[in-house]
Short mmCIF file of N, CA, C and O in Angstrom, two decimals:
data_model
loop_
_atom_site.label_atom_id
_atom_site.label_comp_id
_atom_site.label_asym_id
_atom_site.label_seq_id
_atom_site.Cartn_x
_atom_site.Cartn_y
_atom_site.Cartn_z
N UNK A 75 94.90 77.84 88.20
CA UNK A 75 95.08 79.22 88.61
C UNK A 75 95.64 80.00 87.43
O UNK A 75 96.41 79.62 86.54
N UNK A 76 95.06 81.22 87.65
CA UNK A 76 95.85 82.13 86.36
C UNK A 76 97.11 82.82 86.33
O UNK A 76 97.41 83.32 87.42
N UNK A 77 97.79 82.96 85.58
CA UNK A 77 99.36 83.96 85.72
C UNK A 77 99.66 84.65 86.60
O UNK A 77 100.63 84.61 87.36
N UNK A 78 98.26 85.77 86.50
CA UNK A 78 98.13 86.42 87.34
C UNK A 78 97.92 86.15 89.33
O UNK A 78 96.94 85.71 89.94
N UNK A 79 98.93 86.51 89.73
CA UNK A 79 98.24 86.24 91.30
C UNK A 79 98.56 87.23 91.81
O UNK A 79 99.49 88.00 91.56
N UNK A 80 97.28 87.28 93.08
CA UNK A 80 98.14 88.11 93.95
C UNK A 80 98.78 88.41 95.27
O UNK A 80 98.02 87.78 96.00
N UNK A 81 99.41 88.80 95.84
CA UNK A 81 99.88 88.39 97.06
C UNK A 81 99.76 88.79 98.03
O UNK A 81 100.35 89.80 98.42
N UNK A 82 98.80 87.99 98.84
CA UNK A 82 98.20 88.54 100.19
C UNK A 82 98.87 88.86 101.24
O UNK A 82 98.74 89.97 101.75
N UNK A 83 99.65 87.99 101.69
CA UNK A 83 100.53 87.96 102.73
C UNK A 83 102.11 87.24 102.45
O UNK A 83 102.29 86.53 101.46
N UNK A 84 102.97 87.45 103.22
CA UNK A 84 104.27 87.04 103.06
C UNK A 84 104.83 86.72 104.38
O UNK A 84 104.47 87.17 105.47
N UNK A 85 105.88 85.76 104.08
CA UNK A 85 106.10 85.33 105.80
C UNK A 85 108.30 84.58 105.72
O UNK A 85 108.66 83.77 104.86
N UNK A 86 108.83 84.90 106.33
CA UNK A 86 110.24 84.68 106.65
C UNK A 86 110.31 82.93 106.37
O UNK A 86 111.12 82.34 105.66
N UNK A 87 109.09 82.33 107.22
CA UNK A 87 109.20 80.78 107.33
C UNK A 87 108.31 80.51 106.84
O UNK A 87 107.28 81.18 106.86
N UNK A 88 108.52 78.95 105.99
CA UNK A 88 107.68 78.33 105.10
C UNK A 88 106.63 77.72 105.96
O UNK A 88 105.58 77.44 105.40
N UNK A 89 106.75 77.48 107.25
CA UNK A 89 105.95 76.80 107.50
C UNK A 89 104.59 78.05 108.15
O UNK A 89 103.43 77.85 107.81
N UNK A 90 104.92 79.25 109.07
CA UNK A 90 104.29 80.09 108.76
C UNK A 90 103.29 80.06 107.35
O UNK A 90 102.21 79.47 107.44
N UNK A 91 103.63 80.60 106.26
CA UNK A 91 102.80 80.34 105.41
C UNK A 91 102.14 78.98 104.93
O UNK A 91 101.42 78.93 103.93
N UNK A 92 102.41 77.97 105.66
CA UNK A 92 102.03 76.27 104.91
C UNK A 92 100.36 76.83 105.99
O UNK A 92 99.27 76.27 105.88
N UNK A 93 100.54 77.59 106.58
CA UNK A 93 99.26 78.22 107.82
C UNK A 93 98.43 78.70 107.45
O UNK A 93 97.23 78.55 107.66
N UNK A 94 99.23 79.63 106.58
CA UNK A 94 98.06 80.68 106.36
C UNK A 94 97.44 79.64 104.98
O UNK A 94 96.27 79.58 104.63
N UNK A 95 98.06 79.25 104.66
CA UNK A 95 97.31 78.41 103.22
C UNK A 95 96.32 77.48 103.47
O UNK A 95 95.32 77.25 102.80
N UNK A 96 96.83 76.74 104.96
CA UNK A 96 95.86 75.97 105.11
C UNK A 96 94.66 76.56 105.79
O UNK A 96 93.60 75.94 105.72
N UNK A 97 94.76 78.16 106.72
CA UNK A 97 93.24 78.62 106.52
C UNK A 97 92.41 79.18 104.92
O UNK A 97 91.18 79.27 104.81
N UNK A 98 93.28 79.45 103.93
CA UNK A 98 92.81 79.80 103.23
C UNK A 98 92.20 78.84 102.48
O UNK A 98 91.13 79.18 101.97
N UNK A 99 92.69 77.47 102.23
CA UNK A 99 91.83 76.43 101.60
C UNK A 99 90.77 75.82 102.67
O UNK A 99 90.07 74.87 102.30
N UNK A 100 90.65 76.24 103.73
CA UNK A 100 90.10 75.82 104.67
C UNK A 100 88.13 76.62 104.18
O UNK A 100 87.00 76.18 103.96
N UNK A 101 88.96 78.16 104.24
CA UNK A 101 87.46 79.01 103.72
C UNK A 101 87.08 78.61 101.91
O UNK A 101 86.10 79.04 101.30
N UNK A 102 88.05 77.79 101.39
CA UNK A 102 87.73 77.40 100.11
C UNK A 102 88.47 78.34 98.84
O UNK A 102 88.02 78.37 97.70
N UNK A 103 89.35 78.86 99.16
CA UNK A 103 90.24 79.88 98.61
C UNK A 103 91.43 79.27 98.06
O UNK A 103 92.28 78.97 98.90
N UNK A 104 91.71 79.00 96.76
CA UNK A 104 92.72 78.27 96.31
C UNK A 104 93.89 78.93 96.42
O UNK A 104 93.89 80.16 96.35
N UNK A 105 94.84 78.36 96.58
CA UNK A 105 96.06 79.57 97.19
C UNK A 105 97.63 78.75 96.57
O UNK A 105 97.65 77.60 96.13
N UNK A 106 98.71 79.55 96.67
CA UNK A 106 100.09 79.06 96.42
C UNK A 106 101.05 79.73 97.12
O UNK A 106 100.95 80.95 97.17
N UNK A 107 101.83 79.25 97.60
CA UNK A 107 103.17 79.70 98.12
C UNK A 107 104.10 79.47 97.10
O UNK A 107 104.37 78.42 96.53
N UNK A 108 104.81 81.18 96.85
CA UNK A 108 105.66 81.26 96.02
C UNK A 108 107.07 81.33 97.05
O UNK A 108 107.13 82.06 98.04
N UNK A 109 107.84 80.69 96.72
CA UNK A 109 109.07 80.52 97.63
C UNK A 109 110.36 81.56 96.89
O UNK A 109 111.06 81.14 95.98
N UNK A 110 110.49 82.92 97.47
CA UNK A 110 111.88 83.41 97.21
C UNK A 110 111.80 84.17 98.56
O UNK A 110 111.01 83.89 99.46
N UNK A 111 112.60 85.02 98.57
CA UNK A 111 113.93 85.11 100.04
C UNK A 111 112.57 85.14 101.50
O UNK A 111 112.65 85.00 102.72
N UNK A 112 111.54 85.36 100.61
CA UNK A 112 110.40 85.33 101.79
C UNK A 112 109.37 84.22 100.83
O UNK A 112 109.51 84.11 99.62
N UNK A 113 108.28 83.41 101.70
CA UNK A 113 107.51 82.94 101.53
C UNK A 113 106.11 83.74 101.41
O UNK A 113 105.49 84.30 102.32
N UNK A 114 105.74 83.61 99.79
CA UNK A 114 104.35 84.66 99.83
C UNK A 114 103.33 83.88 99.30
O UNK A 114 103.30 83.09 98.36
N UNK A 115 102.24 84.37 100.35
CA UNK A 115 101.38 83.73 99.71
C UNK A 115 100.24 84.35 98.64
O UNK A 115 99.74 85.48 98.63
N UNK A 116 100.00 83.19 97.73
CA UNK A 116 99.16 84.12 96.88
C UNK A 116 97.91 83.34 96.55
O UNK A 116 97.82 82.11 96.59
N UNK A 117 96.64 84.47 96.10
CA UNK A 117 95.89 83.67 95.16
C UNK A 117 95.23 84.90 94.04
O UNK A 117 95.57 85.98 93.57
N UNK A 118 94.20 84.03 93.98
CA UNK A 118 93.48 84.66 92.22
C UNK A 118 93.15 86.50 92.81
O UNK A 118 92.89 86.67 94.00
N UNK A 119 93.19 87.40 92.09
CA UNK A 119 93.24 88.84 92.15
C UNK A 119 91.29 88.80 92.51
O UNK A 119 90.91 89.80 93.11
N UNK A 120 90.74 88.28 92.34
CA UNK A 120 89.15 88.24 92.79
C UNK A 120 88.55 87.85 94.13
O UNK A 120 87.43 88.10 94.57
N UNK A 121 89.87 86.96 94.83
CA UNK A 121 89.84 86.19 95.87
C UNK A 121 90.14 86.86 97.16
O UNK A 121 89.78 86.47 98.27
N UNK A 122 91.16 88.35 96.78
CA UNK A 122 92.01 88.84 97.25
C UNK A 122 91.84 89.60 98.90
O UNK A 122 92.53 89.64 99.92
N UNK A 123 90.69 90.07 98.52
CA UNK A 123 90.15 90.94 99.87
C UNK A 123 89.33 89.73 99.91
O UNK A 123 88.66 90.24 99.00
N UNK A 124 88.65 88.43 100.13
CA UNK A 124 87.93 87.93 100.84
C UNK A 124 89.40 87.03 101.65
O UNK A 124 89.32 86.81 102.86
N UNK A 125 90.40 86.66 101.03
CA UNK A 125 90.94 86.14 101.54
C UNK A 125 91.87 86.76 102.61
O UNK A 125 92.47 86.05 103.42
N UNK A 126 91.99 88.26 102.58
CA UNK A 126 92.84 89.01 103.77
C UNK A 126 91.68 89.46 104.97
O UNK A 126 92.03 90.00 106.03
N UNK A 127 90.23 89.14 104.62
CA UNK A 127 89.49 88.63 105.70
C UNK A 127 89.74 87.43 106.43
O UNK A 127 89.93 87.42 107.65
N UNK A 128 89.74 86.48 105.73
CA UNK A 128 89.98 85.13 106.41
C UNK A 128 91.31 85.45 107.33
O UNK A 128 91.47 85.28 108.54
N UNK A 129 92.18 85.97 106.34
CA UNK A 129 93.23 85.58 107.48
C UNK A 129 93.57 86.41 108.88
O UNK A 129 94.00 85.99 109.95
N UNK A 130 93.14 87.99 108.36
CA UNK A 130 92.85 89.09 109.58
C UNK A 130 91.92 88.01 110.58
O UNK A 130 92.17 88.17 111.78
N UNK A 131 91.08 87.12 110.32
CA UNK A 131 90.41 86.14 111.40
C UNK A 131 91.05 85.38 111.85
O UNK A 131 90.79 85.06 113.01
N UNK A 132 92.21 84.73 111.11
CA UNK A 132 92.89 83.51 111.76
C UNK A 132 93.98 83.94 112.45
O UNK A 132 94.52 83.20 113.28
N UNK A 133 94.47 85.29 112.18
CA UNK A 133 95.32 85.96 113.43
C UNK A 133 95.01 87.46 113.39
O UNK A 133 94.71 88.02 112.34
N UNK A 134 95.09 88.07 114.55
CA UNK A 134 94.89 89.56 114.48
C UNK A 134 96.05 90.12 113.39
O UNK A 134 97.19 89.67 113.30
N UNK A 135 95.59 90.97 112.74
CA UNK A 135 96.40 91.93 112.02
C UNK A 135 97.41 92.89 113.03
O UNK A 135 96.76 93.63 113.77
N UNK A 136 98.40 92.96 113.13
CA UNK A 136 99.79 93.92 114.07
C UNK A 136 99.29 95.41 113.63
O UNK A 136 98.88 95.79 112.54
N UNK A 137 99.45 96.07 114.76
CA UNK A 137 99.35 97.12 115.04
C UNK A 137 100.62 97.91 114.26
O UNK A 137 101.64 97.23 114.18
N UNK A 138 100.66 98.72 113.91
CA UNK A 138 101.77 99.82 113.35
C UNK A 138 102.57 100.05 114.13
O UNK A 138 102.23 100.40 115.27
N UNK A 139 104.01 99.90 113.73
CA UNK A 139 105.28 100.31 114.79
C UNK A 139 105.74 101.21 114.88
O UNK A 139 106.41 101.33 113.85
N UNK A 140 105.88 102.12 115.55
CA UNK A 140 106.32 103.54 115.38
C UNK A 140 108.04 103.73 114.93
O UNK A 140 108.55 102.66 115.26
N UNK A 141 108.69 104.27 114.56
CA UNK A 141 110.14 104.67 114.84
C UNK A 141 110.47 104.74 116.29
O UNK A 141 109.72 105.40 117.00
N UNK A 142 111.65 104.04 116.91
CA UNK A 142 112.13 104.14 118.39
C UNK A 142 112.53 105.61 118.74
O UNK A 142 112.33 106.05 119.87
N UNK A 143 113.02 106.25 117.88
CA UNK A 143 113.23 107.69 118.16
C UNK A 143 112.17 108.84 117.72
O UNK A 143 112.41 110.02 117.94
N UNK A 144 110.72 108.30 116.94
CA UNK A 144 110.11 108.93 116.48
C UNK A 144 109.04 109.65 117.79
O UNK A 144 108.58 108.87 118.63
N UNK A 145 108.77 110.84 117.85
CA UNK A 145 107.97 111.65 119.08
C UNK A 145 106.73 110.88 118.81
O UNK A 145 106.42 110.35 117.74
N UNK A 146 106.06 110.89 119.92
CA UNK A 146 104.75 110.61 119.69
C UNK A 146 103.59 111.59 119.12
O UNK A 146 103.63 112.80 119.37
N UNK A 147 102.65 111.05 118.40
CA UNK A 147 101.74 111.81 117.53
C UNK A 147 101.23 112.16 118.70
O UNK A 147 101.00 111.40 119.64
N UNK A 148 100.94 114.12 118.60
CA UNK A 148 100.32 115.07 119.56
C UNK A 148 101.12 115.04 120.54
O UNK A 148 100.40 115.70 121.29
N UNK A 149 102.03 114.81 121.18
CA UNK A 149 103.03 114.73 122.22
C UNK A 149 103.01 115.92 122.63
O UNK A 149 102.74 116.87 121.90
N UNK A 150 103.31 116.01 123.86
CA UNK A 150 103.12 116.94 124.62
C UNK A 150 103.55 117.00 126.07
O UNK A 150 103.18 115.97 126.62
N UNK A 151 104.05 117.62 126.71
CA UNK A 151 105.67 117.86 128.05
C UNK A 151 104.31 117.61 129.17
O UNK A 151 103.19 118.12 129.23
N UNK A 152 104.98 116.60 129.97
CA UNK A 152 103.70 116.23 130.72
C UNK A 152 103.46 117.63 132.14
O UNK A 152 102.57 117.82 132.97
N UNK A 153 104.70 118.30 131.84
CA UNK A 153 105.45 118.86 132.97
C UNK A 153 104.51 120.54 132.42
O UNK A 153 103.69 120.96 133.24
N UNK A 154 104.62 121.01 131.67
CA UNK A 154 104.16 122.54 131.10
C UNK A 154 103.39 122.35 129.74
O UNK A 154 102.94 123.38 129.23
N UNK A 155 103.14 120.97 128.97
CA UNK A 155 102.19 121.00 128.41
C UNK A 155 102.66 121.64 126.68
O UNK A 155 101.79 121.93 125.85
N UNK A 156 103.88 121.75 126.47
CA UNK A 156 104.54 122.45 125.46
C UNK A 156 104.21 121.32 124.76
O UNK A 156 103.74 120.28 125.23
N UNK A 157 104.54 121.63 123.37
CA UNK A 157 104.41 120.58 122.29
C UNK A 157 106.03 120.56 121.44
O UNK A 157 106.35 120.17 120.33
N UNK A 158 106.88 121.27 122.70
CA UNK A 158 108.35 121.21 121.95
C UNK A 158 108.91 120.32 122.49
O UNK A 158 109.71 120.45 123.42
N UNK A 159 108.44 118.92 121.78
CA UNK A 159 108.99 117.50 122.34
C UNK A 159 110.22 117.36 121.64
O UNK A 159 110.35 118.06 120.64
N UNK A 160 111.18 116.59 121.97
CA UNK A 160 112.71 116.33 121.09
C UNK A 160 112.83 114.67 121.93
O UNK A 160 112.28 114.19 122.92
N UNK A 161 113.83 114.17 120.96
CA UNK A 161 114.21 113.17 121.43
C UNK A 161 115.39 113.27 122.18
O UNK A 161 116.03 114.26 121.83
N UNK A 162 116.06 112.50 123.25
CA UNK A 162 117.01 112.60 124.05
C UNK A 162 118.38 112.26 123.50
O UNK A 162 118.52 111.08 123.19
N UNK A 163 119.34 113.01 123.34
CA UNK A 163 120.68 112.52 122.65
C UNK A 163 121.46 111.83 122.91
O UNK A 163 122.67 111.98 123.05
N UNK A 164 120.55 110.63 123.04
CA UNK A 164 121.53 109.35 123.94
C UNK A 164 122.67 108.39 122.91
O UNK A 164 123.85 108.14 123.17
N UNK A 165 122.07 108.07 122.01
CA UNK A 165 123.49 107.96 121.21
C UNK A 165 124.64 108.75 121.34
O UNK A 165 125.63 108.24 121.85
N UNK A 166 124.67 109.96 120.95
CA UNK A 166 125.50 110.96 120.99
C UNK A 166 126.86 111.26 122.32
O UNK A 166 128.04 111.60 122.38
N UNK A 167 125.58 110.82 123.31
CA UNK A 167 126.31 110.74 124.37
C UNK A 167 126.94 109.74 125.03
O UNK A 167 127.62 109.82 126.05
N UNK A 168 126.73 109.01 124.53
CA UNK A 168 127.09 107.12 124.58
C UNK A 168 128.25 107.40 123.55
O UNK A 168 129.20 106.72 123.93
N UNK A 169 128.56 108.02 122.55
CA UNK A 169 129.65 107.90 121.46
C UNK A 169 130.42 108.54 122.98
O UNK A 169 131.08 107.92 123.81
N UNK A 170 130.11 109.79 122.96
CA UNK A 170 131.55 111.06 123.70
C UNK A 170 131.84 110.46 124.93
O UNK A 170 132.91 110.92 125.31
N UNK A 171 131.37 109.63 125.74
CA UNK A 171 131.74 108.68 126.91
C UNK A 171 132.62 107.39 126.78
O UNK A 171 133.38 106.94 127.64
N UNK A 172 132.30 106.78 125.26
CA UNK A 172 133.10 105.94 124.68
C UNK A 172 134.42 106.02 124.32
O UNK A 172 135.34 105.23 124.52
N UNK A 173 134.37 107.79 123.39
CA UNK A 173 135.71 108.21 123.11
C UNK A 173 136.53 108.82 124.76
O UNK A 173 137.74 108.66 124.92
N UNK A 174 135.98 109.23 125.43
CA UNK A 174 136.80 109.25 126.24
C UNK A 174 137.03 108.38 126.79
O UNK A 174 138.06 107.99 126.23
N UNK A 175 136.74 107.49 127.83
CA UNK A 175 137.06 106.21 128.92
C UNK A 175 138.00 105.22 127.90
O UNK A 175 138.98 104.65 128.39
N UNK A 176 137.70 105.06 126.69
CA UNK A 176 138.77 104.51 125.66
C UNK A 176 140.05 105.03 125.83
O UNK A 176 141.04 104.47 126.29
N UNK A 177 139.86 106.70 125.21
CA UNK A 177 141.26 107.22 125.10
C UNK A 177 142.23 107.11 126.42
O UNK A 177 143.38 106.73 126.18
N UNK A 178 141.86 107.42 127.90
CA UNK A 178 141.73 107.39 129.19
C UNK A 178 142.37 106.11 129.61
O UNK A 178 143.46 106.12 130.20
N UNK A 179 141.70 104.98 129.33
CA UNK A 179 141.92 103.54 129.40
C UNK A 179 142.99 103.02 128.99
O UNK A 179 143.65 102.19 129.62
N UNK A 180 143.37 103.67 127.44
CA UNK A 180 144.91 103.52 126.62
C UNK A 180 145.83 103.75 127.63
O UNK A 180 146.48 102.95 128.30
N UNK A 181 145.76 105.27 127.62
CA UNK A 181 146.41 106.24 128.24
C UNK A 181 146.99 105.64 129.65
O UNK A 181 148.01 106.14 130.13
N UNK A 182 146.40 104.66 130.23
CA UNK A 182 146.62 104.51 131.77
C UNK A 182 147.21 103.00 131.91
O UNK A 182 147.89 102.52 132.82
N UNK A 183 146.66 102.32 130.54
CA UNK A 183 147.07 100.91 130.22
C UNK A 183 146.42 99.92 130.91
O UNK A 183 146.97 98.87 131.27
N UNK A 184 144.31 100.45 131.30
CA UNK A 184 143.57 99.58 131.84
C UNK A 184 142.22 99.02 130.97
O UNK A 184 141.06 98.88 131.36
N UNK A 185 142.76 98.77 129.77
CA UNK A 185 141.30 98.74 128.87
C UNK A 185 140.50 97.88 129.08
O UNK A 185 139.55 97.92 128.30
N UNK A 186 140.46 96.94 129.98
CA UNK A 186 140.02 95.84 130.82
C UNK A 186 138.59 96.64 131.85
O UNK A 186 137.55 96.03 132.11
N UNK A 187 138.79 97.65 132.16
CA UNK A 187 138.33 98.28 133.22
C UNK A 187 137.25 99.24 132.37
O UNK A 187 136.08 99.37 132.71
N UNK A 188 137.81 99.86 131.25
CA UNK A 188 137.11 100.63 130.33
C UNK A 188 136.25 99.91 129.43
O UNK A 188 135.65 100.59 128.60
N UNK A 189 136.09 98.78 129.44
CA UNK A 189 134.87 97.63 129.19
C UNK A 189 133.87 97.87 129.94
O UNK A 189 132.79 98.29 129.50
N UNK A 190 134.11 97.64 131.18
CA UNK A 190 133.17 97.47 132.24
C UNK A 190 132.57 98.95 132.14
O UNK A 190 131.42 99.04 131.70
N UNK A 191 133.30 100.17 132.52
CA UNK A 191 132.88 101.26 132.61
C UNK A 191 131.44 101.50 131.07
O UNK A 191 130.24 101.66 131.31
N UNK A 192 132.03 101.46 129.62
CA UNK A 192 131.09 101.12 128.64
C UNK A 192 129.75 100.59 128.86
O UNK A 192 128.67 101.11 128.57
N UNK A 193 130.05 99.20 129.55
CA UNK A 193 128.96 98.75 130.02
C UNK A 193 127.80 98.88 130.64
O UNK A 193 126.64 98.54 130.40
N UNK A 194 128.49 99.61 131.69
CA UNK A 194 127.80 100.16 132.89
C UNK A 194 126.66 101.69 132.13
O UNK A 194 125.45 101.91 132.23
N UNK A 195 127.59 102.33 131.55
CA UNK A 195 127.09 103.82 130.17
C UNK A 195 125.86 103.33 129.41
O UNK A 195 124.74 103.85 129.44
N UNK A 196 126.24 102.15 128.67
CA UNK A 196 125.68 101.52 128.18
C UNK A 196 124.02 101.09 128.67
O UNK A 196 122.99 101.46 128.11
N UNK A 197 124.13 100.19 129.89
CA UNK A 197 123.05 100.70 131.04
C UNK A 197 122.21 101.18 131.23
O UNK A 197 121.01 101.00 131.01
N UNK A 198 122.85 101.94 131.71
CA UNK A 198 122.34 103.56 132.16
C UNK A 198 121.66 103.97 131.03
O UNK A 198 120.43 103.98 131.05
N UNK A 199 122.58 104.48 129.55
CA UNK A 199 121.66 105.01 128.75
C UNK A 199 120.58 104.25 128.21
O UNK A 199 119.57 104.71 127.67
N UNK A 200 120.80 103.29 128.37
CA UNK A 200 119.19 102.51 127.79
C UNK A 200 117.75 102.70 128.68
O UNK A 200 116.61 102.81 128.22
N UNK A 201 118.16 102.69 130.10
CA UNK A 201 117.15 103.28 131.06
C UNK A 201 116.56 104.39 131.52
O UNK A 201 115.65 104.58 132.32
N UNK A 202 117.61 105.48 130.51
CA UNK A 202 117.27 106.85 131.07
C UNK A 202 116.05 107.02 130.25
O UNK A 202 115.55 106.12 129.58
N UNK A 203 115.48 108.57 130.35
CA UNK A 203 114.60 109.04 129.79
C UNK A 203 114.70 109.33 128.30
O UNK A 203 115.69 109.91 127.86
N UNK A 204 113.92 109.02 127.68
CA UNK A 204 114.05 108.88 125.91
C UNK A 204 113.35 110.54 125.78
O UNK A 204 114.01 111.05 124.88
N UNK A 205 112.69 111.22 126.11
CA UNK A 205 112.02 112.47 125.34
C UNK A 205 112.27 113.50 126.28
O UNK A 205 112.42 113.10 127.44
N UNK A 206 112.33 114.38 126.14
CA UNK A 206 112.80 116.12 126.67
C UNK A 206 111.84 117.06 126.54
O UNK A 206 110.95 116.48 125.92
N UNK A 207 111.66 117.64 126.66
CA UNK A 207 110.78 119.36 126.50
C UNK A 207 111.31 119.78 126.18
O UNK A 207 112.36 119.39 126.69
N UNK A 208 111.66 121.06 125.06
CA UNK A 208 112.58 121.99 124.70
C UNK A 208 112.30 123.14 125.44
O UNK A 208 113.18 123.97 125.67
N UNK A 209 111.17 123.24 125.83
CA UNK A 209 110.73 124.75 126.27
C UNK A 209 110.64 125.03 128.00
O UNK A 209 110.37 126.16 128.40
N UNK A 210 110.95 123.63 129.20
CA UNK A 210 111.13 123.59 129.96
C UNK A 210 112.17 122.83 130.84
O UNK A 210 112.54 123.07 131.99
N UNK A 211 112.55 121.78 129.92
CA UNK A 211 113.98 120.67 129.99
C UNK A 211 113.39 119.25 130.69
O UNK A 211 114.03 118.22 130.89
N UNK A 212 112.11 119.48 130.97
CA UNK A 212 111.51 118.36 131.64
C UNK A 212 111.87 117.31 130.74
O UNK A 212 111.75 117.60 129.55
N UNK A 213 112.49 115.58 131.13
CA UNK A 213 112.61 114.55 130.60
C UNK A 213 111.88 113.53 131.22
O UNK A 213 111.59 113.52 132.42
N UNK A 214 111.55 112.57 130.28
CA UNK A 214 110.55 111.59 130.82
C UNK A 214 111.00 110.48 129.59
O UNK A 214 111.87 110.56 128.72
N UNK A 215 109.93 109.31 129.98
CA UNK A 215 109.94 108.28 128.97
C UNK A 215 108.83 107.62 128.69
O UNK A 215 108.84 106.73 127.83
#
């Protein structure tokens, strides 16, 4: 193999890639796993797109992940149809529920109880509605 390689894919676990290598010598594609904080695999720069065929075959290629707080592309208020989507200020409001039932909890000498209460906030905000309308207040998820 030459100096040059290049690197098709990369993977957390070695044995993951001991996979993809063995489809790639499988289609006849000489290949190497270079081992640093990730396992990558590589081969010859000529090989390169026949070999990210092979492997787009030996597992589907992942779909694109959006941002958890990112609006959806074209989004739109299912409620009036506005396109003044926002995200819901649930962090924000998970902090100012925290600082209080804390301060509250000190204050009364039950911080035992102000766990649970957190918890419960905690909850809740993960289940509520993630997106808003600006232009009608409609929330959804």
């Amino acid at each position: 193999m030459s100096d040059t390689l290049a690197t098709v894919t990369a993977y957390r676990r070695r044995d993951h890639a001991g996979v993809a290598q063995a489809a790639l010598d499988g289609a006849g594609i000489d290949s190497v796993v270079e081992e640093t904080p990730v396992s990558k695999v590589k081969v010859e720069p000529v090989d390169a797109l026949r070999a990210g065929d092979v492997l787009n075959q030996v597992t589907a290629p992942l779909d694109e992940i959006g941002e958890a707080d990112e609006a959806p592309r074209g989004a739109a208020c299912p409620e009036c149809g506005s396109a003044d989507v926002e995200t819901s200020r649930r962090a924000i409001l998970f902090g100012a529920i925290a600082a209080a039932v804390i301060g509250v909890a000190v204050a009364i000498g039950r911080t035992d109880a102000a766990f649970f209460i957190l918890f419960a906030a905690a909850v809740y905000l993960l289940i509520a509605n993630r997106w808003r309308c600006g232009a009608c207040g409609h929330a959804w998820d």
